[in-house]
mmCIF file of C-alpha atoms in Angstrom:
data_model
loop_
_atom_site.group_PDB
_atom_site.id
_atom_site.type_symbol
_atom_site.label_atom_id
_atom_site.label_comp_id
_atom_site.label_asym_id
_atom_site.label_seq_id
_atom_site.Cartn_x
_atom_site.Cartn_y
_atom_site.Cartn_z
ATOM 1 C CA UNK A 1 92.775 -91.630 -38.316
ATOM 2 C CA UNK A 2 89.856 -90.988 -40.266
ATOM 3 C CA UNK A 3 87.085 -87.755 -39.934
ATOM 4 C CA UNK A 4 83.514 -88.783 -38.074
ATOM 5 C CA UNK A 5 80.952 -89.090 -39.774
ATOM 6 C CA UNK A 6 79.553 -85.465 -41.376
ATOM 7 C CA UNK A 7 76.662 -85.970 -38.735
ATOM 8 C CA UNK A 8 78.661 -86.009 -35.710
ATOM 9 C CA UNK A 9 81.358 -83.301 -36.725
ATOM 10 C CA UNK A 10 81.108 -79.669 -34.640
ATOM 11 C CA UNK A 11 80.263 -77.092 -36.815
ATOM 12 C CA UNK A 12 83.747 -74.300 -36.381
ATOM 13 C CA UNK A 13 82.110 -71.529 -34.260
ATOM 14 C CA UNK A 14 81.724 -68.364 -36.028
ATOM 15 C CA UNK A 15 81.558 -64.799 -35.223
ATOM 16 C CA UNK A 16 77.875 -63.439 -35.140
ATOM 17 C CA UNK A 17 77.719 -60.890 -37.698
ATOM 18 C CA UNK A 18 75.968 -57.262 -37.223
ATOM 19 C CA UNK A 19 72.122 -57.029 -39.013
ATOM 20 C CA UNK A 20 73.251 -54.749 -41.920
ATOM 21 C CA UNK A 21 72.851 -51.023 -41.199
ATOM 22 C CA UNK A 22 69.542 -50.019 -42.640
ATOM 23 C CA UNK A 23 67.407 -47.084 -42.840
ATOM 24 C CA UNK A 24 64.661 -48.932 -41.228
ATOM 25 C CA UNK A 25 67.075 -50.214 -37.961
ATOM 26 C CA UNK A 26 68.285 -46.547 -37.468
ATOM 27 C CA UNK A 27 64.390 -45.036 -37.579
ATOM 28 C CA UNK A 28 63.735 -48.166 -35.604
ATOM 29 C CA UNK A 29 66.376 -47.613 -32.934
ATOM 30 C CA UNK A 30 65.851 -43.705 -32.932
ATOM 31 C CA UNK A 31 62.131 -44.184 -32.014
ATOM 32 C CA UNK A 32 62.969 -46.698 -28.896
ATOM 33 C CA UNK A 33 65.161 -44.213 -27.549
ATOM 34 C CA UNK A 34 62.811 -41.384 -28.034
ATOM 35 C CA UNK A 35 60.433 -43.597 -26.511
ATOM 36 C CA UNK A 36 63.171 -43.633 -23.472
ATOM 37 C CA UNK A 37 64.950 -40.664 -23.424
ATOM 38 C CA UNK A 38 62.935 -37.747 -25.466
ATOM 39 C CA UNK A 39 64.203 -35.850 -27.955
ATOM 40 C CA UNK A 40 66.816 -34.208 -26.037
ATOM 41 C CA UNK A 41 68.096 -37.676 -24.851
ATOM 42 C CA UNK A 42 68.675 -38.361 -28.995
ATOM 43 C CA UNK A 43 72.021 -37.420 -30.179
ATOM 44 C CA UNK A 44 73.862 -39.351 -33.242
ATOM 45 C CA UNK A 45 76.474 -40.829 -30.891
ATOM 46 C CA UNK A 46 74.075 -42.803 -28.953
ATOM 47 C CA UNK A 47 71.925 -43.760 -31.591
ATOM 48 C CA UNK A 48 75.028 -44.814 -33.300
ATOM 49 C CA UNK A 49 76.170 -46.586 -29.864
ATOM 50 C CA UNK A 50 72.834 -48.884 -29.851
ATOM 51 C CA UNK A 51 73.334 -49.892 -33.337
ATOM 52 C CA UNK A 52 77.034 -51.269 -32.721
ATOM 53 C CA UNK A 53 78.021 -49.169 -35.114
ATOM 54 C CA UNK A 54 80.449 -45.980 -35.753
ATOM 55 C CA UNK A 55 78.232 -42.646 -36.152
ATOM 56 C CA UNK A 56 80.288 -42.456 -39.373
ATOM 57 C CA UNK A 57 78.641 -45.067 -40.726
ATOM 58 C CA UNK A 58 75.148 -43.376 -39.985
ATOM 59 C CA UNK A 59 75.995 -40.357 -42.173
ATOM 60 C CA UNK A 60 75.447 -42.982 -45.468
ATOM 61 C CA UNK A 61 72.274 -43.096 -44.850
ATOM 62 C CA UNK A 62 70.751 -39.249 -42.836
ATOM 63 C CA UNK A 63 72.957 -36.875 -42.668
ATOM 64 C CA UNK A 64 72.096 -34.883 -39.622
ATOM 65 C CA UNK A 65 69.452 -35.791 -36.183
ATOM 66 C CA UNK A 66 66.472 -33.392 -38.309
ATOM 67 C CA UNK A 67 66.623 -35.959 -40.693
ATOM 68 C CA UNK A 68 66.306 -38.703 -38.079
ATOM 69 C CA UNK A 69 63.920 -36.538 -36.297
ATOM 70 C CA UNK A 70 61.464 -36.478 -39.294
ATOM 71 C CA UNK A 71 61.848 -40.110 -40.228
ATOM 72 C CA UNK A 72 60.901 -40.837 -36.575
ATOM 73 C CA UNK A 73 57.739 -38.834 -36.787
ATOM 74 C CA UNK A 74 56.704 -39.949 -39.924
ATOM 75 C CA UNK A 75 57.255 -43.502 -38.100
ATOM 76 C CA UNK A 76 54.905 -42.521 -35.438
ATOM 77 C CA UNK A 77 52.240 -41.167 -37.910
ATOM 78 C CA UNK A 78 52.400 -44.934 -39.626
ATOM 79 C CA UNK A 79 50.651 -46.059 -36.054
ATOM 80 C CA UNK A 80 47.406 -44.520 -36.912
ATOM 81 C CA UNK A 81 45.060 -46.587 -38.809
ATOM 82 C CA UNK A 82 43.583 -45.283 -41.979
ATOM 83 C CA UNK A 83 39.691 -46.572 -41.617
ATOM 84 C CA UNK A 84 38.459 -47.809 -44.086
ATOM 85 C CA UNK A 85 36.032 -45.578 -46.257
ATOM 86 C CA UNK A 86 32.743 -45.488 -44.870
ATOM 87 C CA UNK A 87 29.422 -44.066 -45.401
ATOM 88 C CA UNK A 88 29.930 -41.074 -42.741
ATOM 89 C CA UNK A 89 32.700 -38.785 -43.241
ATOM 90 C CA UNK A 90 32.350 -37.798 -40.393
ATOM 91 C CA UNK A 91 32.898 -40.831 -38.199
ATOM 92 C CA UNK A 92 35.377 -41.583 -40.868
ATOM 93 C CA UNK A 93 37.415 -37.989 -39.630
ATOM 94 C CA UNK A 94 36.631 -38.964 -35.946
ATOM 95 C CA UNK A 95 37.885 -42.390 -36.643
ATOM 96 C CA UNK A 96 41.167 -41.039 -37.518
ATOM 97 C CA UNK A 97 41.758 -38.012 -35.314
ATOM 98 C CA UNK A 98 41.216 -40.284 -32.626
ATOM 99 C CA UNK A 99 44.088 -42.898 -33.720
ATOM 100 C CA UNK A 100 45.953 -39.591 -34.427
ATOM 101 C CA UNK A 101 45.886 -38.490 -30.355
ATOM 102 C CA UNK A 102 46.991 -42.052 -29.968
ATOM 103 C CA UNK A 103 49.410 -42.619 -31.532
ATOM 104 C CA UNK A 104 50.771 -38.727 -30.397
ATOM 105 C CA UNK A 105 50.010 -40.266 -26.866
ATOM 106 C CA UNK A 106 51.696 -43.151 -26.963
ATOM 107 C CA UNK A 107 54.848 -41.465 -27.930
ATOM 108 C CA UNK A 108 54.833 -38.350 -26.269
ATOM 109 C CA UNK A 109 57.700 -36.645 -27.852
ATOM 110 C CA UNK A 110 56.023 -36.748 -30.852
ATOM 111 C CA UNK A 111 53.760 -33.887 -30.978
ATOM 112 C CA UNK A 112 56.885 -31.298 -30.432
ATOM 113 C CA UNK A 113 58.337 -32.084 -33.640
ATOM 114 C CA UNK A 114 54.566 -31.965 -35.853
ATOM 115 C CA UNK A 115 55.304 -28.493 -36.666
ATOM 116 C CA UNK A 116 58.279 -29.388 -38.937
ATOM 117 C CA UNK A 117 57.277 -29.773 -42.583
ATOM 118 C CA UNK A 118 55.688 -33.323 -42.511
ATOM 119 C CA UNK A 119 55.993 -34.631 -46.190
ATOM 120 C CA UNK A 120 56.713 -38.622 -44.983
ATOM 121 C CA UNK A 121 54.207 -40.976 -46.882
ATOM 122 C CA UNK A 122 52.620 -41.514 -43.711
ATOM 123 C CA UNK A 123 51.937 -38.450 -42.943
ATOM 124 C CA UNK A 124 50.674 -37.115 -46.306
ATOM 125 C CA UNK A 125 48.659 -40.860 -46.898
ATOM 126 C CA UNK A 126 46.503 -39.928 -43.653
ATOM 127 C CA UNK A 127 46.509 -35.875 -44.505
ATOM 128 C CA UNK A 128 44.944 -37.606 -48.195
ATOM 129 C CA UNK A 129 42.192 -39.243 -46.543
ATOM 130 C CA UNK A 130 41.565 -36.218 -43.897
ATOM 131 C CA UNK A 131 41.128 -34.097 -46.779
ATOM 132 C CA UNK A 132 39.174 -36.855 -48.990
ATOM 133 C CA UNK A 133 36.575 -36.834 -46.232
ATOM 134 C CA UNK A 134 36.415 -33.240 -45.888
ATOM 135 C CA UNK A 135 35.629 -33.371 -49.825
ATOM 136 C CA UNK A 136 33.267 -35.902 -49.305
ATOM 137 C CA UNK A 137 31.298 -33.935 -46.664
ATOM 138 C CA UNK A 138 31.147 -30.852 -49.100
ATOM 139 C CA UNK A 139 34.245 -28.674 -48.045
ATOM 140 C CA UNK A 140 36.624 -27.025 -50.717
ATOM 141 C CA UNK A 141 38.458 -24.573 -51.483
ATOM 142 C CA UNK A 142 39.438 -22.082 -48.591
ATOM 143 C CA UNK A 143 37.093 -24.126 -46.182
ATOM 144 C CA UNK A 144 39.189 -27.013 -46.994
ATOM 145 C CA UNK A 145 42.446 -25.547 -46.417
ATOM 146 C CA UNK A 146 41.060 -24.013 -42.968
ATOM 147 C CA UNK A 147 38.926 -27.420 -41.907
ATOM 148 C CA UNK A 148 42.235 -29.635 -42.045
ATOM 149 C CA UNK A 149 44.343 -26.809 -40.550
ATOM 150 C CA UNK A 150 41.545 -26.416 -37.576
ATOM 151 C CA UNK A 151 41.390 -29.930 -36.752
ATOM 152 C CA UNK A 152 45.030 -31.217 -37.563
ATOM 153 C CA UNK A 153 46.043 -28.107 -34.590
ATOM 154 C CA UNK A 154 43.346 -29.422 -32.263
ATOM 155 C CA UNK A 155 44.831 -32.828 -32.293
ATOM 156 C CA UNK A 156 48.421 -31.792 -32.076
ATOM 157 C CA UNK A 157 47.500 -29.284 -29.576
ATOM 158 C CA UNK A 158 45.405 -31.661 -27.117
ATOM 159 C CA UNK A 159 48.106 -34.182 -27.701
ATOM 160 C CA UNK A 160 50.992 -31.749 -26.616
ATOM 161 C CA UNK A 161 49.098 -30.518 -23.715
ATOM 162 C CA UNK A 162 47.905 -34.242 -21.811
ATOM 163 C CA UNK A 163 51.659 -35.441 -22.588
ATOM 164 C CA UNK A 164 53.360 -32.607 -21.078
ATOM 165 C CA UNK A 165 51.389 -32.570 -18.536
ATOM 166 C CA UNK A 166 51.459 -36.764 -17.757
ATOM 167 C CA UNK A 167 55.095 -36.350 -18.311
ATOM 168 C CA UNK A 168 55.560 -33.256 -15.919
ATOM 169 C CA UNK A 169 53.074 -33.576 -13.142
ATOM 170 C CA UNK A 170 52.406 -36.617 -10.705
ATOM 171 C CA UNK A 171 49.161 -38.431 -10.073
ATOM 172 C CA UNK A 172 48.253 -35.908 -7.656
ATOM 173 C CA UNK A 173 48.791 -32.664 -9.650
ATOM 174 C CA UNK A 174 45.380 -32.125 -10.953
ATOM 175 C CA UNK A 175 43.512 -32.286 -7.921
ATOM 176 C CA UNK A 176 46.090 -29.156 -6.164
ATOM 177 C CA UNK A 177 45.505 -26.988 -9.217
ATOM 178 C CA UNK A 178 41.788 -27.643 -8.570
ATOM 179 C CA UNK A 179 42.304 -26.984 -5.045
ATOM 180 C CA UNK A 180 44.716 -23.669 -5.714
ATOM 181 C CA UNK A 181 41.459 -22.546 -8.775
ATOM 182 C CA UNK A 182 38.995 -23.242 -5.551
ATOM 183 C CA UNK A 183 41.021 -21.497 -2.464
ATOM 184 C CA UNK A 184 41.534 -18.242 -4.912
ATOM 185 C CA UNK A 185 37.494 -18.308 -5.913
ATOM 186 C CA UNK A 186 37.184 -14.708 -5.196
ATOM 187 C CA UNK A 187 40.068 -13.923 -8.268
ATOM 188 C CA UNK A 188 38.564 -16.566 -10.089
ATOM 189 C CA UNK A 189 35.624 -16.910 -9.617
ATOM 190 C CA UNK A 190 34.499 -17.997 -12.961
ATOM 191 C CA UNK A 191 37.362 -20.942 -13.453
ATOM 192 C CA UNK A 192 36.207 -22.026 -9.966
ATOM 193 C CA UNK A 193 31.830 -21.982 -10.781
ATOM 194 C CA UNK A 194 32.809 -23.893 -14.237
ATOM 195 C CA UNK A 195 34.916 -26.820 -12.528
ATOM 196 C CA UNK A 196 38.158 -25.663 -14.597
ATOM 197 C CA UNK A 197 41.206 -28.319 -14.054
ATOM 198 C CA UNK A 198 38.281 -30.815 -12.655
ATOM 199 C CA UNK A 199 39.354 -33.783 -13.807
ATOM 200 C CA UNK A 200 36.941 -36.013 -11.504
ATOM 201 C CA UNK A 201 33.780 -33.593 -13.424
ATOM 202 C CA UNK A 202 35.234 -34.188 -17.105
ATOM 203 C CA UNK A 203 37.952 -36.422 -18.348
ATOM 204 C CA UNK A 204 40.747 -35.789 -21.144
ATOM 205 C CA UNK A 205 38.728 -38.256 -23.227
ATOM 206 C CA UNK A 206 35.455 -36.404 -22.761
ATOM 207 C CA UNK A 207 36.646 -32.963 -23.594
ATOM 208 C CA UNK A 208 38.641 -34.554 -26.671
ATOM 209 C CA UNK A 209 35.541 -35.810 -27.709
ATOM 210 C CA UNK A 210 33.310 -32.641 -27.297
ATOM 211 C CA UNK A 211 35.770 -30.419 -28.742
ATOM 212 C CA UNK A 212 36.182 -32.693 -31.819
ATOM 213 C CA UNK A 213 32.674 -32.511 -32.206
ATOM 214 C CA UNK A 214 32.374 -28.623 -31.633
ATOM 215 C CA UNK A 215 35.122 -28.160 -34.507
ATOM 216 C CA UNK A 216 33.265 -30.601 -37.036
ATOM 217 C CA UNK A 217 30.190 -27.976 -36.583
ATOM 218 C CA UNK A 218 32.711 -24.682 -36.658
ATOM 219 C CA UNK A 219 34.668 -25.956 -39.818
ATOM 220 C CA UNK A 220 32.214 -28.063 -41.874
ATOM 221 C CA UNK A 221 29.218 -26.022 -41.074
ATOM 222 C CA UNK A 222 27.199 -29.656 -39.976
#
């Protein structure tokens, strides 16, 4: 009896074979589950386990969870736009700060790992142009070095402090410290006159904003 014709023949089924174990799967992989689980939730077993593959096999390319740790960070730091030069270094710097607190934001874990040396490409591409605009607006030298170290801890710092507390306190959590600042006004009775933990008098956003601005002036003497 002779074959069909090559049109109507079934293709044999085949096993599906595994994406190839790359550097850029395991950073992507290790960021999703950072995303899920936080940094303690990231071991090399279960990273391995959502690749399909043996944690063996992960040791070819990192060879320990720092080295996953800093690839994921770098990762994170690739989120943040560079602007594109403009004629006002300073809205160029606020430009990028911004899209800095983002990204740190959106992937809260993030800013607990920033103080590890940071010498990823992304990281040191958006240091380059943090600096370049510091140049730009006439800072060098030890005012340099102290500018980028006074704004890159403001931005890590504000980061670290609205994601541990959006990750750590419910909806209501603001408005009881208010209260507790308010019902101890005689022990405090400066935190409770200035609005302190007032989040309905002045948002995250706003005091970002105003304390960005206030360390332009301190550090670049605008």
């Amino acid at each position: 009896m002779s074959s069909p014709p090559v049109w109507l023949r079934t293709e044999p089924s085949r096993a599906r074979r595994k994406p190839p174990l790359t550097l850029e799967r395991i950073v992507d992989t290790a960021v999703t589950l950072l995303d899920e689980h936080s940094i303690e939730g990231l071991t090399m077993r279960n990273l391995a386990q959502q690749l399909d593959v043996t944690a063996t096999a992960l040791y070819w390319h990192v060879r320990t969870k720092d080295d996953v740790l800093d690839l994921a960070v770098d990762r994170i730091f690739g989120y943040v736009p560079i602007p594109a030069v403009g004629d006002d270094w300073l809205e160029d710097i606020r430009v990028l700060v911004r899209g800095w607190r983002a990204a740190m934001l959106g992937h809260p874990w993030a800013p607990r790992l920033i103080g590890r040396p940071m010498l990823g490409p992304n990281v040191l591409a958006r240091t380059e142009f943090l600096q370049s605009a510091l140049v730009r607006g006439g800072c060098s030298g030890l005012q340099l070095a102290v500018a980028t170290r006074m704004l890159a801890n403001y931005v890590i710092g504000a980061a670290l402090t609205e994601a541990t507390w959006h990750q750590t306190a419910g909806p209501d959590a603001r408005a009881a410290a208010r209260a507790h600042v308010a019902a101890n006004a005689s022990a405090y009775p400066t935190l409770d006159a200035s609005g302190h933990l007032d989040g309905a008098q002045w948002d995250d956003d706003l005091l970002f904003e105003e304390g960005l601005n206030g360390i332009l002036r301190t550090a670049t003497l605008e």
